[in-house]
Amino acid sequence: MEKVTLNETPRRTSKSFGINNYKIEDFELPEVKEFTNVTIDSEIEIEHDTYDFKPKFSIGNKLVNQLNNGNQKLYINIDKNVNEPIVIDFELDDKQNVLIDNVTIKAEEGTNATVILKYKTQNDAVDAFHNGVCNVTAKANSKLKVIILNLLNKNSENYYSMNNKTEENAILEYIIADFGGRRTVTNYYSNLIGNTSNNSVNTMYIGTGTQELDQNYIAEVYGKKANIDIEVYGALKDTAKKNFKGTIDFKTGCKKAIGNENEYCMLLSKTAKSKALPMLLCSEDDVQGNHSNSAGKIDEDKLYYIMARGISKKEAQKLIVKAKFSGVLEKLQDEDLKNELIEEIDKRLV
Amino acid sequence: MAKTQVDDINRSIYNIKNEDNYSYKMQKGLDEKIVREISSMKNEPTWMLECRLKGLEMYNKLEMPTWGPDLSVLNMDEISTYVKPKSELNTSWEDVPEEIKNTFDALGIPEAEKKSLAGVGAQYDSEVVYHSLQEDLLKQGVIYTDFETAVKKYENIVKKYFMKCVPAEDHKFAALHYAVWSGGSFVYVPKGVNVEIPLQSYFRLNSPESGQFEHTLIIVDEGANLHFIEGCSAPKYNKVNLHAGCVELFVKENARLRYSTIENWSKNMLNLNTKKVIVEKNGVMEWVTGSFGSRISMLYPMSILKGDNAKMEYTGISFAGEGQNLDTGLKVVHGAKNTASVVSSKSISKSGGIATFRSNVVVAPNADGSKSNISCESLMLDDWSVSDTIPVSNIGTDDVEFSHEAKIGKISDEAIFYLMSRGLSEEEAKAMIVRGFASPISKELPVEYAAEMNNLINLELEGAIG
């Protein structure tokens, strides 16, 4: 076991604020064995190939090195329009409890596709370790939707990196559900290099019990008229802890770029802890940048209104959380998937 | 589209440079000998020397900040920590030596005293040269004096509060401050006394390659009310000067304190100041701050809302021009029930200046019913300046309303076109918008200061309009 420091923010602030990075005292990389519990549903052929992952802002060196020697290597080259979502399902169980996946998605010019990466554990007892990366290049005029579902159990350790580049006119949409893991560390980076490229991220997270989440979202905006939207909604219960760090960095030259960042944290119990650092860095004047974040318990008026209809407080809380998440859920544009996630939310917020 | 040209602040008044005339200037650098020497020159009680040595020990122990502006330009071996001006402490303005008096006259200090201040303190380099307080306030038991006098005359009360709000361990420059502090003000407002007219201290650093380390300690007792104003300036030298003052404020139950600062240090100044308040039950703290000067500023007034229903308001503006890196903001700890904080911060950056807003809001697990609302706006006047917003929140209870919002951008074209359609020229329209942007802050300042601030802004904009 060793100490590691993960998820450094692009700009430091006072050490005493305790948010520059995420420290783990008892970190241990597991032995990487074969992993075969993968189901792929795809119209296009997926190669078992890998590309070196060299992130600009890494989740942590040890984890990045491990990703380059993973037990699942997938290369999805989207060279035509794909009508049905490409679904890749990873299931961790007692035997195959270590997944190190390196997924590369390249959306060729003008293509349109949806990719769903789903991570789950077979049951609540599995002691799983997941370290993954989704490496995306969205070429000019492509339209790509990536859905990342972390439905691991609360025993697992989960480390996840997303690394994106959007070229001219590309539209890259991310929908993320971060529900599992006793420890979930997420590193999201987008390089908006292309003019009028557009990247949106919609995240919902849940932390219950003693779950800890550390999220480090970074977008660097270089392209003119580029657009970045980061929307993060979450609910924390029991003694769960969450650190949200979001940075939009407007680089000189990104004229008329727009960036919005919004984090909303619902605190469902007195002992849950929420930290947030929504950063705006700006070295270009001709931009619009907005950020907001808020935290607090759910509106009591709403709660009592629902309870007055004969619904228990717990159920009423769940309804309100689901209502807050509905914007993200609707973006999935898939009823079955939406229902599956609603079920997960109900199960986790017991 | 042409950009609004905003020139540098006209600093001619502030740049009056007197000859480096002093009765004593400490050798450069910092070691125990120097600390002991300052203490013995001030004829201090032993406990104060012990505080200084503690400060020195912590200074040597603590590391430089690993964040924020680059402070490598600072070399303590080049800084003289103590410069005694050729003047004793005066209570009559006429007795202040001509040269020093002229400087303060040019800055408008005695003029302001006549018109709108209940008391004035003026510090030149390391020592306070002038102090006065209105007769009726004296009668009501209000104490307003320089800090050296307070240490001797009000030893018990100073000993009780000194270093209790800002500990030497706070950070490296707070520790440095305690080692070499000199000058500053002490204010005590007794229970229930309402000081209707503001008190003001003005700090002037004339000596090159030196530091100013004034200590301000203010106690506003139960139910009392005070407005304290602090102004600072210095002429421009090519070598680095250092300001590491420390402000310790105590707002007791039901008391109210407004602390206004207009900081206009010259652009060779490193302003590494520490300010902190402890607010008791039902107390109210208001910070009003305008940061215009200095080469580097790192200043984050901190409020500890210790008693139930304690409140804090922060209204601040910073203006970072050429060669300036102003890293400002605030810290607040909600440590009791139903505490509230409201923050409105604005920044303007231009000509390559860097303006950073940095904050930390902590809501403790016991601070049920607390509310915090933070809003920051940044205006950039060209594309080679920098404006960063780095706000942290740390929420430890569910029964809280916390919200933060920030906006960044340039003057909107729509607003300019609207004003132009009303007959204004483009430049006038832009200038009007910049003034409007700053107006919520200037409204919070006393008239003379609002006028000073508006002058600073107008001067620059006039240069642009021609």
CSV table of N, CA and C in Angstrom, one decimal, chain B residues 216-322:
chain,number,residue,atom,x,y,z
B,216,THR,N,-3.0,46.3,13.0
B,216,THR,CA,-4.3,46.9,13.4
B,216,THR,C,-5.1,46.0,14.2
B,217,LEU,N,-5.6,46.5,15.4
B,217,LEU,CA,-6.4,45.7,16.3
B,217,LEU,C,-7.6,46.5,16.6
B,218,ILE,N,-8.8,46.0,16.3
B,218,ILE,CA,-10.0,46.7,16.6
B,218,ILE,C,-11.0,45.8,17.3
B,219,ILE,N,-11.4,46.3,18.4
B,219,ILE,CA,-12.4,45.6,19.2
B,219,ILE,C,-13.7,46.4,19.3
B,220,VAL,N,-14.8,45.9,18.7
B,220,VAL,CA,-16.0,46.6,18.8
B,220,VAL,C,-16.9,45.9,19.8
B,221,ASP,N,-17.1,46.4,21.0
B,221,ASP,CA,-17.7,45.7,22.1
B,221,ASP,C,-19.2,45.6,21.8
B,222,GLU,N,-19.9,44.9,22.7
B,222,GLU,CA,-21.3,44.5,22.5
B,222,GLU,C,-22.1,45.7,22.2
B,223,GLY,N,-22.9,45.6,21.1
B,223,GLY,CA,-23.9,46.6,20.7
B,223,GLY,C,-23.3,47.9,20.2
B,224,ALA,N,-21.9,47.9,20.0
B,224,ALA,CA,-21.3,49.1,19.5
B,224,ALA,C,-21.2,49.1,18.0
B,225,ASN,N,-20.9,50.2,17.4
B,225,ASN,CA,-20.9,50.4,16.0
B,225,ASN,C,-19.7,51.3,15.5
B,226,LEU,N,-19.0,50.8,14.5
B,226,LEU,CA,-17.8,51.6,14.0
B,226,LEU,C,-17.6,51.4,12.5
B,227,HIS,N,-17.2,52.5,11.9
B,227,HIS,CA,-16.7,52.4,10.5
B,227,HIS,C,-15.2,52.8,10.5
B,228,PHE,N,-14.4,51.9,10.1
B,228,PHE,CA,-13.0,52.2,10.0
B,228,PHE,C,-12.5,52.2,8.6
B,229,ILE,N,-11.7,53.2,8.3
B,229,ILE,CA,-11.2,53.3,6.9
B,229,ILE,C,-9.7,53.2,6.9
B,230,GLU,N,-9.2,52.5,5.9
B,230,GLU,CA,-7.8,52.3,5.8
B,230,GLU,C,-7.4,52.7,4.4
B,231,GLY,N,-6.4,53.5,4.3
B,231,GLY,CA,-5.9,53.9,3.0
B,231,GLY,C,-4.4,53.7,2.9
B,232,CYS,N,-3.9,53.3,1.8
B,232,CYS,CA,-2.5,53.0,1.7
B,232,CYS,C,-1.9,53.5,0.3
B,233,SER,N,-0.7,54.1,0.3
B,233,SER,CA,-0.1,54.4,-0.9
B,233,SER,C,1.4,54.5,-0.7
B,234,ALA,N,2.1,54.5,-1.8
B,234,ALA,CA,3.6,54.6,-1.8
B,234,ALA,C,4.1,55.1,-3.1
B,235,PRO,N,5.2,55.9,-3.1
B,235,PRO,CA,5.7,56.3,-4.4
B,235,PRO,C,6.4,55.1,-5.1
B,236,LYS,N,6.6,55.2,-6.4
B,236,LYS,CA,7.1,54.1,-7.2
B,236,LYS,C,8.7,54.1,-7.1
B,237,TYR,N,9.2,53.0,-6.8
B,237,TYR,CA,10.6,52.7,-6.9
B,237,TYR,C,10.9,51.6,-7.8
B,238,ASN,N,12.1,51.4,-8.2
B,238,ASN,CA,12.4,50.3,-9.1
B,238,ASN,C,12.6,49.0,-8.3
B,239,LYS,N,12.9,49.1,-7.1
B,239,LYS,CA,13.2,47.9,-6.3
B,239,LYS,C,11.9,47.6,-5.6
B,240,VAL,N,11.8,46.3,-5.1
B,240,VAL,CA,10.6,45.8,-4.5
B,240,VAL,C,10.4,46.3,-3.1
B,241,ASN,N,9.2,46.8,-2.8
B,241,ASN,CA,8.8,47.1,-1.4
B,241,ASN,C,7.8,46.0,-0.9
B,242,LEU,N,7.8,45.8,0.4
B,242,LEU,CA,6.9,44.8,0.9
B,242,LEU,C,5.9,45.4,1.9
B,243,HIS,N,4.6,45.0,1.8
B,243,HIS,CA,3.7,45.3,2.8
B,243,HIS,C,3.1,44.1,3.3
B,244,ALA,N,3.3,43.8,4.6
B,244,ALA,CA,2.8,42.6,5.2
B,244,ALA,C,2.2,43.0,6.5
B,245,GLY,N,1.1,43.8,6.4
B,245,GLY,CA,0.4,44.2,7.6
B,245,GLY,C,-0.5,43.1,8.1
B,246,CYS,N,-1.1,43.3,9.3
B,246,CYS,CA,-2.0,42.4,9.8
B,246,CYS,C,-3.2,43.1,10.5
B,247,VAL,N,-4.4,42.7,10.2
B,247,VAL,CA,-5.5,43.3,10.8
B,247,VAL,C,-6.3,42.3,11.6
B,248,GLU,N,-6.4,42.5,12.9
B,248,GLU,CA,-7.2,41.6,13.7
B,248,GLU,C,-8.5,42.4,14.2
B,249,LEU,N,-9.6,41.8,13.9
B,249,LEU,CA,-10.8,42.5,14.3
B,249,LEU,C,-11.7,41.6,15.2
B,250,PHE,N,-12.3,42.2,16.1
B,250,PHE,CA,-13.2,41.5,17.0
B,250,PHE,C,-14.6,42.2,17.1
B,251,VAL,N,-15.6,41.5,16.6
B,251,VAL,CA,-16.9,42.1,16.6
B,251,VAL,C,-17.8,41.3,17.6
B,252,LYS,N,-18.1,42.0,18.7
B,252,LYS,CA,-18.8,41.3,19.8
B,252,LYS,C,-20.3,41.2,19.5
B,253,GLU,N,-21.0,40.6,20.5
B,253,GLU,CA,-22.4,40.4,20.3
B,253,GLU,C,-23.2,41.7,19.9
B,254,ASN,N,-24.0,41.6,19.0
B,254,ASN,CA,-24.9,42.7,18.5
B,254,ASN,C,-24.1,43.9,18.0
B,255,ALA,N,-22.8,43.8,17.8
B,255,ALA,CA,-22.0,44.9,17.3
B,255,ALA,C,-21.9,44.9,15.8
B,256,ARG,N,-21.4,46.0,15.3
B,256,ARG,CA,-21.3,46.1,13.8
B,256,ARG,C,-20.0,46.9,13.5
B,257,LEU,N,-19.3,46.3,12.5
B,257,LEU,CA,-18.1,47.0,12.1
B,257,LEU,C,-18.0,47.0,10.6
B,258,ARG,N,-17.7,48.2,10.0
B,258,ARG,CA,-17.5,48.3,8.6
B,258,ARG,C,-16.0,48.6,8.4
B,259,TYR,N,-15.3,47.9,7.6
B,259,TYR,CA,-13.9,48.1,7.4
B,259,TYR,C,-13.7,48.3,5.9
B,260,SER,N,-13.4,49.6,5.6
B,260,SER,CA,-13.2,49.9,4.2
B,260,SER,C,-11.7,50.2,3.9
B,261,THR,N,-11.3,49.7,2.8
B,261,THR,CA,-9.9,49.8,2.4
B,261,THR,C,-9.8,50.4,1.0
B,262,ILE,N,-9.0,51.4,0.8
B,262,ILE,CA,-8.7,51.8,-0.6
B,262,ILE,C,-7.2,51.6,-0.7
B,263,GLU,N,-6.8,50.6,-1.4
B,263,GLU,CA,-5.4,50.3,-1.5
B,263,GLU,C,-4.9,50.8,-2.9
B,264,ASN,N,-3.9,51.6,-2.8
B,264,ASN,CA,-3.3,52.2,-4.0
B,264,ASN,C,-1.8,52.2,-3.9
B,265,TRP,N,-1.3,51.1,-3.5
B,265,TRP,CA,0.2,51.0,-3.4
B,265,TRP,C,0.8,51.2,-4.8
B,266,SER,N,2.1,51.6,-4.8
B,266,SER,CA,2.7,51.8,-6.1
B,266,SER,C,3.0,50.4,-6.7
B,267,LYS,N,3.4,50.4,-8.0
B,267,LYS,CA,3.5,49.1,-8.7
B,267,LYS,C,4.8,48.4,-8.5
B,268,ASN,N,5.6,48.7,-7.4
B,268,ASN,CA,6.7,47.9,-7.1
B,268,ASN,C,6.4,47.2,-5.7
B,269,MET,N,5.2,47.3,-5.3
B,269,MET,CA,4.9,46.9,-3.9
B,269,MET,C,4.3,45.4,-4.0
B,270,LEU,N,4.8,44.6,-3.1
B,270,LEU,CA,4.2,43.3,-2.9
B,270,LEU,C,3.3,43.5,-1.7
B,271,ASN,N,2.0,43.3,-1.9
B,271,ASN,CA,1.0,43.5,-0.9
B,271,ASN,C,0.5,42.2,-0.3
B,272,LEU,N,1.1,41.7,0.7
B,272,LEU,CA,0.8,40.4,1.3
B,272,LEU,C,0.2,40.6,2.7
B,273,ASN,N,-1.0,41.1,2.7
B,273,ASN,CA,-1.6,41.5,3.9
B,273,ASN,C,-2.5,40.4,4.5
B,274,THR,N,-2.7,40.5,5.7
B,274,THR,CA,-3.6,39.5,6.4
B,274,THR,C,-4.7,40.2,7.1
B,275,LYS,N,-6.0,39.9,6.9
B,275,LYS,CA,-7.1,40.5,7.6
B,275,LYS,C,-8.0,39.4,8.1
B,276,LYS,N,-8.5,39.6,9.3
B,276,LYS,CA,-9.4,38.5,9.8
B,276,LYS,C,-10.3,39.1,10.9
B,277,VAL,N,-11.5,38.6,10.9
B,277,VAL,CA,-12.4,39.1,11.9
B,277,VAL,C,-13.1,37.9,12.6
B,278,ILE,N,-13.4,38.0,13.9
B,278,ILE,CA,-14.2,37.0,14.6
B,278,ILE,C,-15.5,37.7,15.0
B,279,VAL,N,-16.6,37.2,14.5
B,279,VAL,CA,-17.9,37.8,14.7
B,279,VAL,C,-18.7,37.0,15.7
B,280,GLU,N,-19.1,37.6,16.8
B,280,GLU,CA,-19.9,36.9,17.8
B,280,GLU,C,-21.4,37.0,17.4
B,281,LYS,N,-22.2,36.5,18.3
B,281,LYS,CA,-23.6,36.4,18.1
B,281,LYS,C,-24.3,37.7,17.7
B,282,ASN,N,-25.1,37.6,16.6
B,282,ASN,CA,-25.8,38.8,16.1
B,282,ASN,C,-24.9,39.9,15.6
B,283,GLY,N,-23.6,39.7,15.6
B,283,GLY,CA,-22.7,40.7,15.1
B,283,GLY,C,-22.7,40.8,13.6
B,284,VAL,N,-22.3,42.0,13.1
B,284,VAL,CA,-22.3,42.2,11.6
B,284,VAL,C,-20.9,42.8,11.2
B,285,MET,N,-20.3,42.1,10.2
B,285,MET,CA,-19.1,42.6,9.7
B,285,MET,C,-19.3,43.0,8.2
B,286,GLU,N,-18.8,44.1,7.9
B,286,GLU,CA,-18.9,44.5,6.5
B,286,GLU,C,-17.5,44.9,5.9
B,287,TRP,N,-17.1,44.2,4.9
B,287,TRP,CA,-15.8,44.6,4.3
B,287,TRP,C,-16.1,45.3,3.0
B,288,VAL,N,-15.4,46.4,2.8
B,288,VAL,CA,-15.5,47.2,1.5
B,288,VAL,C,-14.1,47.4,1.1
B,289,THR,N,-13.8,46.9,-0.1
B,289,THR,CA,-12.4,46.9,-0.4
B,289,THR,C,-12.2,47.3,-1.9
B,290,GLY,N,-11.3,48.2,-2.2
B,290,GLY,CA,-10.9,48.5,-3.5
B,290,GLY,C,-9.4,48.3,-3.7
B,291,SER,N,-9.0,47.5,-4.6
B,291,SER,CA,-7.6,47.2,-4.8
B,291,SER,C,-7.2,47.8,-6.2
B,292,PHE,N,-6.4,48.8,-6.2
B,292,PHE,CA,-5.9,49.4,-7.4
B,292,PHE,C,-4.5,49.3,-7.6
B,293,GLY,N,-3.7,49.3,-6.6
B,293,GLY,CA,-2.2,49.4,-6.7
B,293,GLY,C,-1.6,48.1,-6.5
B,294,SER,N,-0.2,48.2,-6.3
B,294,SER,CA,0.7,47.1,-6.1
B,294,SER,C,1.0,46.3,-7.3
B,295,ARG,N,2.2,45.7,-7.2
B,295,ARG,CA,2.7,44.8,-8.3
B,295,ARG,C,2.0,43.4,-8.2
B,296,ILE,N,2.1,42.9,-6.9
B,296,ILE,CA,1.4,41.7,-6.6
B,296,ILE,C,0.6,41.9,-5.3
B,297,SER,N,-0.6,41.5,-5.3
B,297,SER,CA,-1.4,41.5,-4.1
B,297,SER,C,-1.9,40.0,-3.8
B,298,MET,N,-1.8,39.7,-2.6
B,298,MET,CA,-2.4,38.4,-2.2
B,298,MET,C,-3.2,38.8,-0.9
B,299,LEU,N,-4.5,38.9,-1.0
B,299,LEU,CA,-5.2,39.5,0.1
B,299,LEU,C,-6.6,38.8,0.1
B,300,TYR,N,-6.9,38.1,1.2
B,300,TYR,CA,-8.2,37.4,1.3
B,300,TYR,C,-8.7,37.6,2.7
B,301,PRO,N,-9.4,38.7,3.0
B,301,PRO,CA,-10.0,39.0,4.3
B,301,PRO,C,-10.8,37.8,4.7
B,302,MET,N,-10.6,37.3,6.0
B,302,MET,CA,-11.3,36.2,6.4
B,302,MET,C,-12.3,36.5,7.5
B,303,SER,N,-13.4,35.9,7.5
B,303,SER,CA,-14.5,36.1,8.5
B,303,SER,C,-14.8,34.8,9.2
B,304,ILE,N,-14.7,34.8,10.5
B,304,ILE,CA,-15.1,33.7,11.3
B,304,ILE,C,-16.5,34.0,11.9
B,305,LEU,N,-17.5,33.4,11.4
B,305,LEU,CA,-18.8,33.7,12.0
B,305,LEU,C,-19.1,32.8,13.1
B,306,LYS,N,-18.7,33.2,14.3
B,306,LYS,CA,-18.6,32.3,15.5
B,306,LYS,C,-19.9,32.2,16.3
B,307,GLY,N,-20.6,33.3,16.3
B,307,GLY,CA,-21.9,33.3,17.1
B,307,GLY,C,-23.1,33.1,16.2
B,308,ASP,N,-24.2,32.6,16.8
B,308,ASP,CA,-25.4,32.5,16.0
B,308,ASP,C,-25.8,33.8,15.4
B,309,ASN,N,-26.4,33.7,14.2
B,309,ASN,CA,-26.9,34.9,13.5
B,309,ASN,C,-25.9,35.9,13.1
B,310,ALA,N,-24.6,35.6,13.2
B,310,ALA,CA,-23.6,36.5,12.8
B,310,ALA,C,-23.6,36.7,11.3
B,311,LYS,N,-23.3,37.9,10.8
B,311,LYS,CA,-23.4,38.1,9.4
B,311,LYS,C,-22.1,38.8,8.8
B,312,MET,N,-21.9,38.5,7.5
B,312,MET,CA,-20.7,39.1,6.9
B,312,MET,C,-21.1,39.5,5.5
B,313,GLU,N,-20.7,40.7,5.2
B,313,GLU,CA,-20.9,41.2,3.8
B,313,GLU,C,-19.6,41.6,3.2
B,314,TYR,N,-19.3,41.3,2.0
B,314,TYR,CA,-18.1,41.6,1.3
B,314,TYR,C,-18.4,42.3,0.0
B,315,THR,N,-17.9,43.5,-0.2
B,315,THR,CA,-18.1,44.2,-1.4
B,315,THR,C,-16.7,44.6,-1.9
B,316,GLY,N,-16.3,44.1,-3.0
B,316,GLY,CA,-14.9,44.4,-3.4
B,316,GLY,C,-14.7,44.6,-4.9
B,317,ILE,N,-13.7,45.4,-5.2
B,317,ILE,CA,-13.4,45.6,-6.6
B,317,ILE,C,-11.9,45.6,-6.8
B,318,SER,N,-11.4,45.0,-7.8
B,318,SER,CA,-9.9,45.1,-8.1
B,318,SER,C,-9.7,45.5,-9.5
B,319,PHE,N,-8.7,46.2,-9.8
B,319,PHE,CA,-8.4,46.8,-11.1
B,319,PHE,C,-6.9,46.5,-11.4
B,320,ALA,N,-6.7,45.5,-12.2
B,320,ALA,CA,-5.3,45.1,-12.5
B,320,ALA,C,-4.9,45.6,-13.9
B,321,GLY,N,-3.9,46.5,-13.9
B,321,GLY,CA,-3.4,47.1,-15.1
B,321,GLY,C,-2.1,46.5,-15.4
B,322,GLU,N,-1.3,47.2,-16.3
B,322,GLU,CA,-0.1,46.7,-16.8
B,322,GLU,C,0.9,46.2,-15.7
